[in-house]
CSV table of C-alpha atoms in Angstrom, one decimal:
chain,number,residue,atom,x,y,z
A,1,MET,CA,14.0,9.0,17.4
A,2,LYS,CA,11.2,6.3,18.1
A,3,HIS,CA,9.2,5.1,15.8
A,4,HIS,CA,5.9,3.5,16.7
A,5,PHE,CA,3.8,3.6,13.5
A,6,LEU,CA,5.6,0.1,12.5
A,7,ASP,CA,6.2,-3.0,15.0
A,8,GLN,CA,4.5,-1.2,17.8
A,9,TYR,CA,3.3,-4.5,19.5
A,10,SER,CA,4.6,-7.1,17.4
A,11,ASN,CA,7.3,-7.6,20.1
A,12,LEU,CA,5.0,-8.7,22.9
A,13,ARG,CA,4.9,-12.3,24.2
A,14,SER,CA,1.7,-14.6,22.9
A,15,PRO,CA,1.3,-17.8,21.3
A,16,VAL,CA,0.3,-15.7,18.3
A,17,HIS,CA,3.5,-13.7,18.5
A,18,ALA,CA,5.7,-17.1,19.0
A,19,LEU,CA,4.2,-18.7,15.6
A,20,ASP,CA,6.1,-19.6,12.4
A,21,PRO,CA,5.5,-16.3,10.2
A,22,ARG,CA,4.8,-19.0,7.6
A,23,VAL,CA,2.1,-20.2,9.3
A,24,LYS,CA,0.4,-17.4,10.2
A,25,ILE,CA,0.8,-16.0,6.5
A,26,ILE,CA,-0.8,-19.1,5.4
A,27,THR,CA,-3.8,-19.1,7.5
A,28,LEU,CA,-4.6,-15.8,7.4
A,29,PHE,CA,-4.5,-16.4,3.2
A,30,SER,CA,-7.2,-19.4,3.9
A,31,PHE,CA,-9.2,-17.1,5.9
A,32,LEU,CA,-9.4,-14.3,3.2
A,33,PHE,CA,-10.4,-16.5,0.9
A,34,PHE,CA,-13.0,-18.6,3.1
A,35,VAL,CA,-14.5,-14.9,3.8
A,36,ILE,CA,-14.2,-13.7,0.5
A,37,PHE,CA,-16.2,-16.3,-1.0
A,38,THR,CA,-18.8,-17.3,1.5
A,39,PRO,CA,-22.5,-16.1,0.3
A,40,ILE,CA,-23.3,-13.1,2.6
A,41,THR,CA,-26.7,-14.6,3.0
A,42,GLN,CA,-25.3,-17.3,5.4
A,43,ALA,CA,-24.8,-14.8,8.7
A,44,PRO,CA,-24.3,-17.4,11.3
A,45,LYS,CA,-21.1,-18.5,9.4
A,46,PHE,CA,-19.9,-14.6,9.1
A,47,ALA,CA,-20.6,-14.4,13.1
A,48,LEU,CA,-18.3,-17.5,13.9
A,49,TYR,CA,-15.5,-16.0,11.4
A,50,GLY,CA,-15.4,-12.8,14.0
A,51,ALA,CA,-15.6,-15.1,17.2
A,52,LEU,CA,-12.3,-16.5,15.3
A,53,VAL,CA,-11.0,-13.5,14.9
A,54,PHE,CA,-11.9,-12.2,17.9
A,55,SER,CA,-10.5,-15.0,19.8
A,56,THR,CA,-7.3,-14.9,18.2
A,57,ILE,CA,-6.9,-11.3,19.0
A,58,LEU,CA,-7.6,-12.1,22.4
A,59,ILE,CA,-4.8,-14.4,22.6
A,60,SER,CA,-2.6,-12.7,21.1
A,61,ARG,CA,-2.9,-9.7,24.1
A,62,ILE,CA,-3.0,-7.2,21.4
A,63,PRO,CA,-5.2,-4.1,22.9
A,64,LEU,CA,-8.6,-4.7,21.3
A,65,GLU,CA,-8.9,-0.9,21.1
A,66,PHE,CA,-5.8,-0.6,18.7
A,67,VAL,CA,-7.4,-3.0,16.6
A,68,LEU,CA,-10.9,-1.6,16.4
A,69,LYS,CA,-9.3,1.8,15.8
A,70,ARG,CA,-7.1,0.6,12.7
A,71,SER,CA,-10.2,-1.4,11.3
A,72,LEU,CA,-11.6,2.3,10.4
A,73,VAL,CA,-9.4,2.3,7.2
A,74,ILE,CA,-12.3,0.8,5.8
A,75,VAL,CA,-15.0,3.7,6.2
A,76,PRO,CA,-14.7,6.2,3.5
A,77,PHE,CA,-15.4,3.2,1.1
A,78,VAL,CA,-18.1,1.9,3.0
A,79,LEU,CA,-19.4,5.1,2.9
A,80,LEU,CA,-19.1,5.7,-0.7
A,81,VAL,CA,-21.1,2.5,-1.4
A,82,ALA,CA,-23.7,3.5,1.1
A,83,ILE,CA,-24.2,6.7,-0.6
A,84,GLY,CA,-25.0,4.3,-3.6
A,85,LEU,CA,-27.2,2.4,-2.2
A,86,PRO,CA,-30.9,3.8,-2.9
A,87,PHE,CA,-29.7,3.8,-6.8
A,88,LEU,CA,-28.5,0.1,-6.9
A,89,GLY,CA,-30.5,-3.1,-7.4
A,90,SER,CA,-34.1,-4.2,-8.4
A,91,GLY,CA,-37.0,-6.1,-6.4
A,92,ASP,CA,-38.8,-5.3,-3.2
A,93,ALA,CA,-38.0,-2.5,-0.4
A,94,ALA,CA,-36.3,-4.1,2.3
A,95,GLY,CA,-39.3,-3.2,4.8
A,96,SER,CA,-38.4,-0.4,7.0
A,97,TYR,CA,-36.5,1.2,4.9
A,98,ASN,CA,-39.0,2.3,2.3
A,99,ILE,CA,-38.9,6.3,2.8
A,100,SER,CA,-40.5,7.4,-0.4
A,101,ILE,CA,-37.2,8.8,-2.1
A,102,PHE,CA,-34.7,6.7,-0.6
A,103,ARG,CA,-35.9,3.3,-1.3
A,104,ILE,CA,-33.5,1.2,-0.4
A,105,THR,CA,-34.1,-2.8,-1.7
A,106,HIS,CA,-33.2,-5.8,-0.4
A,107,SER,CA,-30.5,-6.7,-2.8
A,108,ALA,CA,-28.8,-2.9,-2.1
A,109,LEU,CA,-28.8,-3.7,1.5
A,110,LEU,CA,-27.3,-7.5,0.7
A,111,ILE,CA,-24.6,-5.7,-1.1
A,112,PHE,CA,-23.8,-3.1,1.2
A,113,LEU,CA,-23.7,-6.1,4.3
A,114,ASN,CA,-21.4,-7.8,1.8
A,115,VAL,CA,-18.8,-5.4,1.7
A,116,LEU,CA,-19.1,-4.2,5.2
A,117,VAL,CA,-18.9,-7.1,6.9
A,118,LYS,CA,-16.4,-8.7,4.4
A,119,SER,CA,-14.0,-5.6,4.2
A,120,TRP,CA,-13.9,-5.4,7.9
A,121,LEU,CA,-13.3,-9.1,8.7
A,122,CYS,CA,-10.4,-9.3,6.2
A,123,VAL,CA,-9.0,-6.1,7.6
A,124,LEU,CA,-9.2,-7.2,11.2
A,125,SER,CA,-7.4,-10.5,10.4
A,126,MET,CA,-4.7,-8.4,8.9
A,127,ILE,CA,-4.0,-6.5,11.8
A,128,VAL,CA,-3.8,-9.4,13.9
A,129,LEU,CA,-0.8,-10.7,11.1
A,130,THR,CA,1.0,-7.7,11.3
A,131,ALA,CA,0.5,-6.6,14.9
A,132,THR,CA,1.9,-9.9,16.1
A,133,THR,CA,4.9,-10.2,13.8
A,134,PRO,CA,8.0,-8.0,13.2
A,135,PHE,CA,8.6,-6.8,9.8
A,136,PRO,CA,11.8,-8.5,9.1
A,137,LYS,CA,10.2,-11.8,10.6
A,138,LEU,CA,7.3,-11.2,8.1
A,139,LEU,CA,9.5,-10.5,5.3
A,140,ASN,CA,11.4,-13.8,6.0
A,141,GLY,CA,8.1,-15.6,6.1
A,142,PHE,CA,7.1,-14.2,2.6
A,143,GLN,CA,10.9,-15.2,1.4
A,144,ARG,CA,10.4,-18.8,2.3
A,145,LEU,CA,7.1,-18.8,0.5
A,146,LYS,CA,8.7,-18.0,-2.4
A,147,LEU,CA,7.9,-14.3,-3.0
A,148,PRO,CA,10.1,-12.9,-5.9
A,149,LYS,CA,13.6,-12.3,-4.4
A,150,ILE,CA,13.9,-8.9,-6.0
A,151,PHE,CA,10.7,-7.9,-3.8
A,152,ILE,CA,12.2,-9.3,-0.8
A,153,MET,CA,15.3,-7.4,-0.9
A,154,ILE,CA,13.6,-4.0,-1.9
A,155,LEU,CA,11.8,-4.5,0.8
A,156,SER,CA,14.1,-5.5,3.2
A,157,PHE,CA,16.3,-2.3,2.0
A,158,MET,CA,13.6,-0.5,2.3
A,159,TYR,CA,12.7,-1.4,6.0
A,160,ARG,CA,16.3,-0.3,6.7
A,161,PHE,CA,16.1,2.8,5.2
A,162,ILE,CA,12.6,4.1,6.1
A,163,PHE,CA,13.4,5.2,9.7
A,164,ILE,CA,16.4,7.2,8.6
A,165,PHE,CA,14.4,9.0,6.0
A,166,ILE,CA,11.6,9.5,8.7
A,167,ASP,CA,13.9,11.2,10.9
A,168,GLU,CA,15.4,13.2,8.1
A,169,PHE,CA,12.2,14.7,7.4
A,170,GLY,CA,11.7,15.2,11.4
A,171,ARG,CA,14.9,17.3,11.4
A,172,MET,CA,13.8,19.4,8.3
A,173,HIS,CA,10.4,19.8,9.6
A,174,ARG,CA,11.5,21.1,13.0
A,175,ALA,CA,14.1,23.7,10.7
A,176,ARG,CA,10.9,24.9,9.0
A,177,ASP,CA,9.1,25.0,12.0
A,178,ALA,CA,12.0,27.1,14.0
A,179,ARG,CA,12.1,29.5,10.8
A,180,ALA,CA,8.7,30.0,9.4
A,181,PRO,CA,6.0,28.8,11.9
A,182,SER,CA,3.0,30.1,10.1
A,183,LEU,CA,2.9,29.8,6.5
A,184,GLY,CA,0.3,29.9,3.8
A,185,ARG,CA,-1.3,27.0,2.0
A,186,ILE,CA,0.7,27.8,-1.4
A,187,GLN,CA,3.8,28.4,0.7
A,188,HIS,CA,3.5,25.5,2.4
A,189,ILE,CA,3.0,23.2,-0.4
A,190,LYS,CA,6.2,25.0,-1.9
A,191,ILE,CA,8.3,23.8,1.2
A,192,VAL,CA,7.1,20.5,1.2
A,193,GLY,CA,8.2,20.4,-2.6
A,194,CYS,CA,11.6,21.7,-1.5
A,195,MET,CA,11.9,19.1,1.3
A,196,ILE,CA,11.0,16.1,-0.8
A,197,GLY,CA,13.2,17.4,-3.5
A,198,THR,CA,16.1,17.6,-0.7
A,199,LEU,CA,15.5,13.9,0.3
A,200,PHE,CA,15.0,12.5,-3.4
A,201,VAL,CA,18.7,14.4,-3.7
A,202,ARG,CA,19.8,12.7,-0.8
A,203,SER,CA,18.3,9.5,-0.8
A,204,TYR,CA,19.8,9.0,-3.9
A,205,GLU,CA,23.1,9.7,-3.6
A,206,ARG,CA,22.7,7.1,-0.5
A,207,GLY,CA,21.8,5.1,-2.7
A,208,GLU,CA,24.7,5.3,-4.6
A,209,ARG,CA,27.0,5.2,-1.6
A,210,VAL,CA,25.3,1.9,-0.1
A,211,TYR,CA,25.8,0.2,-3.4
A,212,THR,CA,29.8,1.0,-3.7
A,213,ALA,CA,30.2,-0.1,-0.2
A,214,MET,CA,28.6,-3.3,-0.9
A,215,ARG,CA,29.9,-3.7,-4.2
A,216,SER,CA,33.3,-3.3,-2.5
A,217,ARG,CA,32.5,-5.8,0.2
A,218,GLY,CA,31.6,-8.5,-2.3
A,219,PHE,CA,28.0,-7.8,-3.5
A,220,ASN,CA,26.8,-9.6,-6.5
A,221,GLY,CA,23.5,-8.9,-6.6
A,222,GLU,CA,22.3,-12.0,-4.1
A,223,ILE,CA,21.4,-11.2,-0.5
A,224,LYS,CA,21.7,-14.3,1.4
A,225,LEU,CA,19.2,-14.2,4.5
A,226,THR,CA,20.4,-16.8,7.1
A,227,ARG,CA,18.0,-16.6,10.0
A,228,GLU,CA,16.4,-19.9,9.6
A,229,LEU,CA,13.2,-20.3,10.4
A,230,GLU,CA,11.8,-23.3,12.3
A,231,PHE,CA,8.5,-25.2,12.5
A,232,LYS,CA,7.8,-26.2,16.0
A,233,ARG,CA,5.0,-28.5,16.8
A,234,PHE,CA,2.8,-25.9,18.1
A,235,ASP,CA,2.7,-24.2,14.6
A,236,ALA,CA,1.4,-27.3,13.4
A,237,PHE,CA,-1.2,-27.6,15.8
A,238,PHE,CA,-2.4,-24.4,15.3
A,239,PHE,CA,-2.8,-24.4,11.7
A,240,ALA,CA,-4.5,-27.8,11.6
A,241,SER,CA,-7.0,-26.3,14.2
A,242,PHE,CA,-7.5,-23.1,12.6
A,243,PHE,CA,-7.9,-24.9,9.1
A,244,SER,CA,-10.0,-27.3,10.3
A,245,LEU,CA,-12.4,-24.9,12.1
A,246,LEU,CA,-12.7,-23.2,9.0
A,247,ILE,CA,-13.7,-26.3,7.4
A,248,LEU,CA,-16.3,-27.2,10.0
A,249,ILE,CA,-17.8,-23.9,9.6
A,250,LEU,CA,-18.2,-24.1,5.9
A,251,VAL,CA,-19.6,-27.7,6.2
A,252,VAL,CA,-21.2,-28.0,9.3
A,253,VAL,CA,-23.1,-24.2,9.3
B,1,MET,CA,-8.3,5.1,-2.6
B,2,HIS,CA,-7.0,2.3,-1.4
B,3,ILE,CA,-9.6,-0.5,-1.9
B,4,PRO,CA,-10.4,-3.0,0.8
B,5,ASP,CA,-11.0,-6.3,0.6
B,6,GLY,CA,-14.8,-7.6,-0.2
B,7,PHE,CA,-15.4,-4.5,-2.3
B,8,LEU,CA,-14.6,-6.0,-6.0
B,9,SER,CA,-16.1,-9.3,-7.2
B,10,VAL,CA,-13.6,-12.0,-7.8
B,11,GLU,CA,-13.8,-11.8,-11.9
B,12,VAL,CA,-12.5,-7.9,-11.2
B,13,TRP,CA,-9.8,-8.4,-8.7
B,14,ALA,CA,-8.6,-11.4,-10.2
B,15,SER,CA,-8.0,-10.6,-13.6
B,16,LEU,CA,-6.2,-7.0,-12.5
B,17,TRP,CA,-4.2,-9.4,-10.5
B,18,VAL,CA,-3.0,-11.0,-13.1
B,19,VAL,CA,-2.7,-7.3,-15.3
B,20,ALA,CA,-0.7,-5.9,-12.4
B,21,ILE,CA,1.6,-9.3,-12.1
B,22,LEU,CA,2.6,-9.3,-15.9
B,23,ILE,CA,3.1,-5.3,-15.7
B,24,LEU,CA,5.6,-6.1,-12.9
B,25,VAL,CA,7.4,-9.0,-14.3
B,26,VAL,CA,8.2,-7.1,-17.5
B,27,ALA,CA,9.4,-4.1,-15.4
B,28,VAL,CA,11.7,-6.5,-13.2
B,29,TRP,CA,13.3,-8.3,-16.7
B,30,ARG,CA,13.8,-4.7,-17.9
B,31,THR,CA,15.4,-3.0,-14.8
B,32,ASN,CA,17.6,-6.7,-14.3
B,33,LYS,CA,19.0,-5.8,-17.6
B,34,LYS,CA,19.4,-2.2,-17.7
B,35,LEU,CA,20.7,-1.9,-14.3
B,36,GLY,CA,22.4,-5.0,-13.3
B,37,ASP,CA,23.2,-6.0,-9.6
B,38,ARG,CA,22.8,-2.0,-9.1
B,39,HIS,CA,19.1,-1.8,-9.0
B,40,VAL,CA,18.6,-3.5,-5.9
B,41,PRO,CA,20.1,-0.9,-3.4
B,42,LEU,CA,18.9,2.3,-5.5
B,43,LEU,CA,15.1,0.5,-5.8
B,44,GLY,CA,15.2,-0.2,-2.4
B,45,VAL,CA,16.3,3.5,-1.1
B,46,LEU,CA,14.1,4.9,-3.4
B,47,ALA,CA,11.0,2.9,-2.3
B,48,ALA,CA,11.8,4.4,1.2
B,49,PHE,CA,12.1,7.8,0.1
B,50,ILE,CA,8.5,7.7,-1.6
B,51,PHE,CA,7.4,6.0,1.5
B,52,ALA,CA,8.3,8.7,3.8
B,53,ALA,CA,7.5,11.5,1.1
B,54,GLN,CA,3.9,9.9,1.7
B,55,MET,CA,3.7,10.4,5.4
B,56,LEU,CA,4.2,14.1,4.8
B,57,ASN,CA,0.5,15.5,5.0
B,58,VAL,CA,-0.4,18.7,3.2
B,59,PRO,CA,-3.6,20.6,4.2
B,60,VAL,CA,-6.2,20.1,1.4
B,61,ALA,CA,-9.5,22.0,2.6
B,62,GLY,CA,-11.9,21.8,5.3
B,63,GLY,CA,-9.4,20.3,8.4
B,64,THR,CA,-8.7,17.5,6.2
B,65,SER,CA,-5.1,16.7,4.7
B,66,GLY,CA,-3.5,14.6,2.1
B,67,HIS,CA,-0.4,13.4,0.9
B,68,MET,CA,1.4,12.7,-2.3
B,69,LEU,CA,1.2,9.4,-4.2
B,70,GLY,CA,4.7,10.3,-6.0
B,71,GLY,CA,3.9,7.5,-9.0
B,72,VAL,CA,4.7,10.3,-11.7
B,73,LEU,CA,7.4,11.9,-9.7
B,74,ILE,CA,9.6,8.7,-9.3
B,75,ALA,CA,9.1,7.7,-12.9
B,76,VAL,CA,9.9,11.5,-13.8
B,77,PHE,CA,13.4,10.7,-11.7
B,78,VAL,CA,14.6,7.0,-12.7
B,79,GLY,CA,11.8,6.1,-15.9
B,80,PRO,CA,8.2,4.0,-16.2
B,81,MET,CA,9.5,0.4,-15.2
B,82,ALA,CA,11.9,1.3,-12.5
B,83,GLY,CA,9.4,3.7,-10.8
B,84,SER,CA,6.5,0.6,-11.3
B,85,ILE,CA,8.9,-1.5,-9.1
B,86,VAL,CA,9.0,1.0,-6.6
B,87,MET,CA,5.4,1.6,-6.8
B,88,GLY,CA,4.5,-2.1,-6.5
B,89,SER,CA,6.7,-2.7,-3.6
B,90,ILE,CA,5.4,0.4,-1.8
B,91,PHE,CA,1.6,-0.8,-2.5
B,92,GLY,CA,2.2,-4.2,-1.2
B,93,VAL,CA,3.7,-2.8,2.3
B,94,GLN,CA,0.7,-0.7,2.9
B,95,ALA,CA,-1.5,-3.4,2.0
B,96,VAL,CA,0.1,-6.0,4.3
B,97,PHE,CA,1.3,-3.8,7.4
B,98,PHE,CA,-0.9,-1.0,7.2
B,99,GLN,CA,-4.1,-2.6,5.9
B,100,ASP,CA,-4.1,0.1,3.3
B,101,GLY,CA,-6.3,-1.6,0.9
B,102,GLY,CA,-7.0,-5.4,0.9
B,103,ILE,CA,-4.9,-8.1,-0.5
B,104,THR,CA,-7.2,-9.5,-2.9
B,105,THR,CA,-7.4,-6.3,-4.2
B,106,MET,CA,-3.9,-5.7,-4.0
B,107,GLY,CA,-3.4,-5.8,-7.9
B,108,ALA,CA,-6.5,-3.0,-8.5
B,109,ASN,CA,-4.5,-0.8,-5.9
B,110,ILE,CA,-1.1,-1.4,-7.4
B,111,ILE,CA,-2.5,-0.9,-10.9
B,112,ASN,CA,-4.9,2.5,-9.8
B,113,MET,CA,-2.3,4.4,-7.9
B,114,GLY,CA,1.0,3.0,-9.2
B,115,LEU,CA,0.8,2.0,-12.5
B,116,ILE,CA,-1.5,4.5,-14.2
B,117,GLY,CA,0.8,7.4,-12.3
B,118,THR,CA,4.2,5.1,-13.3
B,119,ILE,CA,2.9,4.2,-17.0
B,120,LEU,CA,0.6,6.5,-18.4
B,121,GLY,CA,1.9,9.5,-16.4
B,122,TYR,CA,5.5,9.0,-17.6
B,123,PHE,CA,3.8,8.7,-21.3
B,124,ILE,CA,1.9,12.3,-20.9
B,125,TYR,CA,4.7,13.8,-19.1
B,126,GLN,CA,7.2,12.7,-22.5
B,127,SER,CA,4.7,14.3,-24.6
B,128,VAL,CA,4.1,17.4,-22.7
B,129,LYS,CA,8.0,17.3,-22.3
B,130,LYS,CA,8.3,17.2,-26.2
B,131,ALA,CA,6.2,19.6,-27.2
B,132,VAL,CA,7.5,22.3,-24.7
B,133,LYS,CA,10.9,22.8,-25.0
B,134,GLY,CA,13.2,23.0,-21.8
B,135,ASP,CA,12.7,23.1,-17.9
B,136,LYS,CA,9.5,24.2,-18.4
B,137,GLY,CA,8.1,21.2,-20.4
B,138,MET,CA,9.3,19.4,-17.9
B,139,ILE,CA,7.7,21.1,-15.0
B,140,ILE,CA,4.5,21.7,-16.9
B,141,GLY,CA,4.6,18.2,-18.0
B,142,ALA,CA,4.9,16.6,-14.8
B,143,GLY,CA,2.3,19.0,-13.2
B,144,VAL,CA,-0.3,17.8,-16.0
B,145,ALA,CA,0.6,14.0,-15.6
B,146,ALA,CA,0.5,14.0,-11.7
B,147,TRP,CA,-3.1,15.6,-12.2
B,148,ILE,CA,-4.1,13.6,-14.9
B,149,ALA,CA,-2.9,10.3,-12.8
B,150,VAL,CA,-4.7,11.1,-9.9
B,151,VAL,CA,-8.0,11.7,-11.5
B,152,LEU,CA,-7.6,9.0,-14.1
B,153,ALA,CA,-6.8,6.3,-11.0
B,154,SER,CA,-10.0,7.9,-9.3
B,155,ALA,CA,-11.7,6.9,-12.2
B,156,ALA,CA,-10.3,3.5,-12.6
B,157,CYS,CA,-11.3,2.7,-8.9
B,158,ALA,CA,-14.9,3.7,-9.8
B,159,PHE,CA,-15.2,1.8,-12.8
B,160,GLU,CA,-14.1,-1.5,-10.7
B,161,LEU,CA,-16.6,-0.7,-7.9
B,162,ALA,CA,-19.2,-0.3,-10.7
B,163,ALA,CA,-17.9,-3.6,-12.5
B,164,SER,CA,-18.2,-5.5,-9.3
B,165,GLY,CA,-21.5,-4.4,-8.8
B,166,THR,CA,-21.0,-3.0,-5.6
B,167,SER,CA,-21.8,0.8,-6.6
B,168,PRO,CA,-23.3,2.2,-9.2
B,169,LEU,CA,-21.2,4.2,-12.1
B,170,GLY,CA,-23.3,7.0,-11.6
B,171,ILE,CA,-22.7,7.6,-8.1
B,172,ALA,CA,-19.2,6.5,-7.9
B,173,LEU,CA,-17.5,8.4,-11.0
B,174,PRO,CA,-18.8,11.7,-9.8
B,175,ALA,CA,-18.1,11.6,-6.1
B,176,MET,CA,-14.6,9.9,-6.9
B,177,VAL,CA,-13.0,11.5,-9.9
B,178,GLY,CA,-15.0,15.0,-7.9
B,179,ILE,CA,-12.8,14.8,-5.3
B,180,HIS,CA,-9.5,13.5,-6.6
B,181,ALA,CA,-9.7,16.7,-8.7
B,182,ILE,CA,-9.1,18.9,-6.4
B,183,ILE,CA,-6.4,15.9,-4.7
B,184,GLY,CA,-5.0,16.0,-7.8
B,185,VAL,CA,-4.1,19.8,-8.1
B,186,VAL,CA,-2.5,19.2,-4.9
B,187,GLU,CA,-0.3,16.2,-5.9
B,188,ALA,CA,0.6,18.4,-9.0
B,189,ALA,CA,1.9,21.1,-6.9
B,190,ILE,CA,4.0,19.3,-5.0
B,191,THR,CA,5.2,17.1,-7.8
B,192,ILE,CA,6.5,20.3,-9.7
B,193,ALA,CA,7.4,21.7,-6.0
B,194,VAL,CA,9.8,18.9,-6.1
B,195,ILE,CA,11.1,19.0,-9.6
B,196,LYS,CA,11.8,22.7,-9.5
B,197,SER,CA,13.7,22.3,-6.1
B,198,VAL,CA,15.9,19.5,-7.5
B,199,LEU,CA,16.2,21.4,-10.9
B,200,LYS,CA,17.8,24.2,-8.8
B,201,THR,CA,20.4,21.8,-6.7
B,202,ARG,CA,21.0,19.1,-8.4
B,203,ALA,CA,19.6,19.3,-12.1
B,204,ASP,CA,21.6,16.1,-13.5
B,205,LEU,CA,19.7,13.6,-11.3
B,206,LEU,CA,16.7,14.7,-13.2
B,207,LYS,CA,19.1,13.4,-16.6
B,208,LEU,CA,19.6,10.2,-15.0
B,209,PRO,CA,18.9,7.1,-17.7
B,210,LYS,CA,15.5,6.4,-17.4
B,211,ILE,CA,14.7,2.5,-17.5
């Protein structure tokens, strides 16, 4: 079976895809910090941050539509903040928004803009990172950046098994749909529960089998990932230029 | 209720990150001591299991659907500490790879949706199990714990937003808790159904040593 929920565009070819994952991770984190710590009142800075993200998206050749659709994940939280706005902040009403009951103050409006702009920019940049980097490469990057080994090992296991389990779920789904196409809600929950229960039993047994198989091949708790990353000249160039642009935005604008 | 970047103030997200890391360090240490080199394949496979289980959608109401969090479920199977590692890994992956939740807010999300279920939820489950004997206690305990964990998670999320000054508590708390009181029922129902089916097929797996 094919799985498109992960690594859909991460095997395209572009300068952004070719970057060392460590460089991408560090660049992303510095971008996040710049965005989070910039006061929302400095609008031009945010426009330039946005320009930076969108030009990276353009270079990476990921379809813009995909990125924008993906970025909708922040909507529920934006709505939650929006309904609280009339009750937030003090001070003068923001001009045109002064409608008798719904008196939205200037400071409340700033709070709203703050979460909207910052969360959107952050989400966009995260999408660029993951859409241009295959999962194993990204893990390798995190490993070289000294993320605790146990998590790297658990996650690489997870990545290997997730597809098997999703296929297994797919088969159970088909079996259910073939035998009981229309179910009430309670029945549905019961069946889903049984499916998850079955999957737990199978995955536990699989975990045991995998462990014995690894043990018999000399596993002693250490996983050695040998694929080396190489730091190219372009990586240094990319990071240096991206970071100096961020500094420029901070200082000049 | 994955909180994105930018919704929490620095004080809030930084302190929640510290708390999450401290708990996870203790969890890794305890699991290492009890499981030795067995823990890596087991926890990795279980993380994939919870991840896949979260992809199964259940209709909730009015055309919307939800999926389970699974924190209480995994803690009932393998114990609070091992469960915390599994949930921590899952929320990390969801934030980095699926943009479900931000990077700065990851500590908050791991605590809300993961650790509240695996640690507090497990505590509730244990207390109910002690009060009600037999399989019934196990089933009721898991259901109650799953519901409370979801509701507490939404309340924690509302408090964090309020403490950051992004949403007033008087709005965020009833909105979040109200919705999640219903979602919690679904979580509890699935958790119960899973435990019942495992009780029928491989009851011994519910008596594994808890870590």
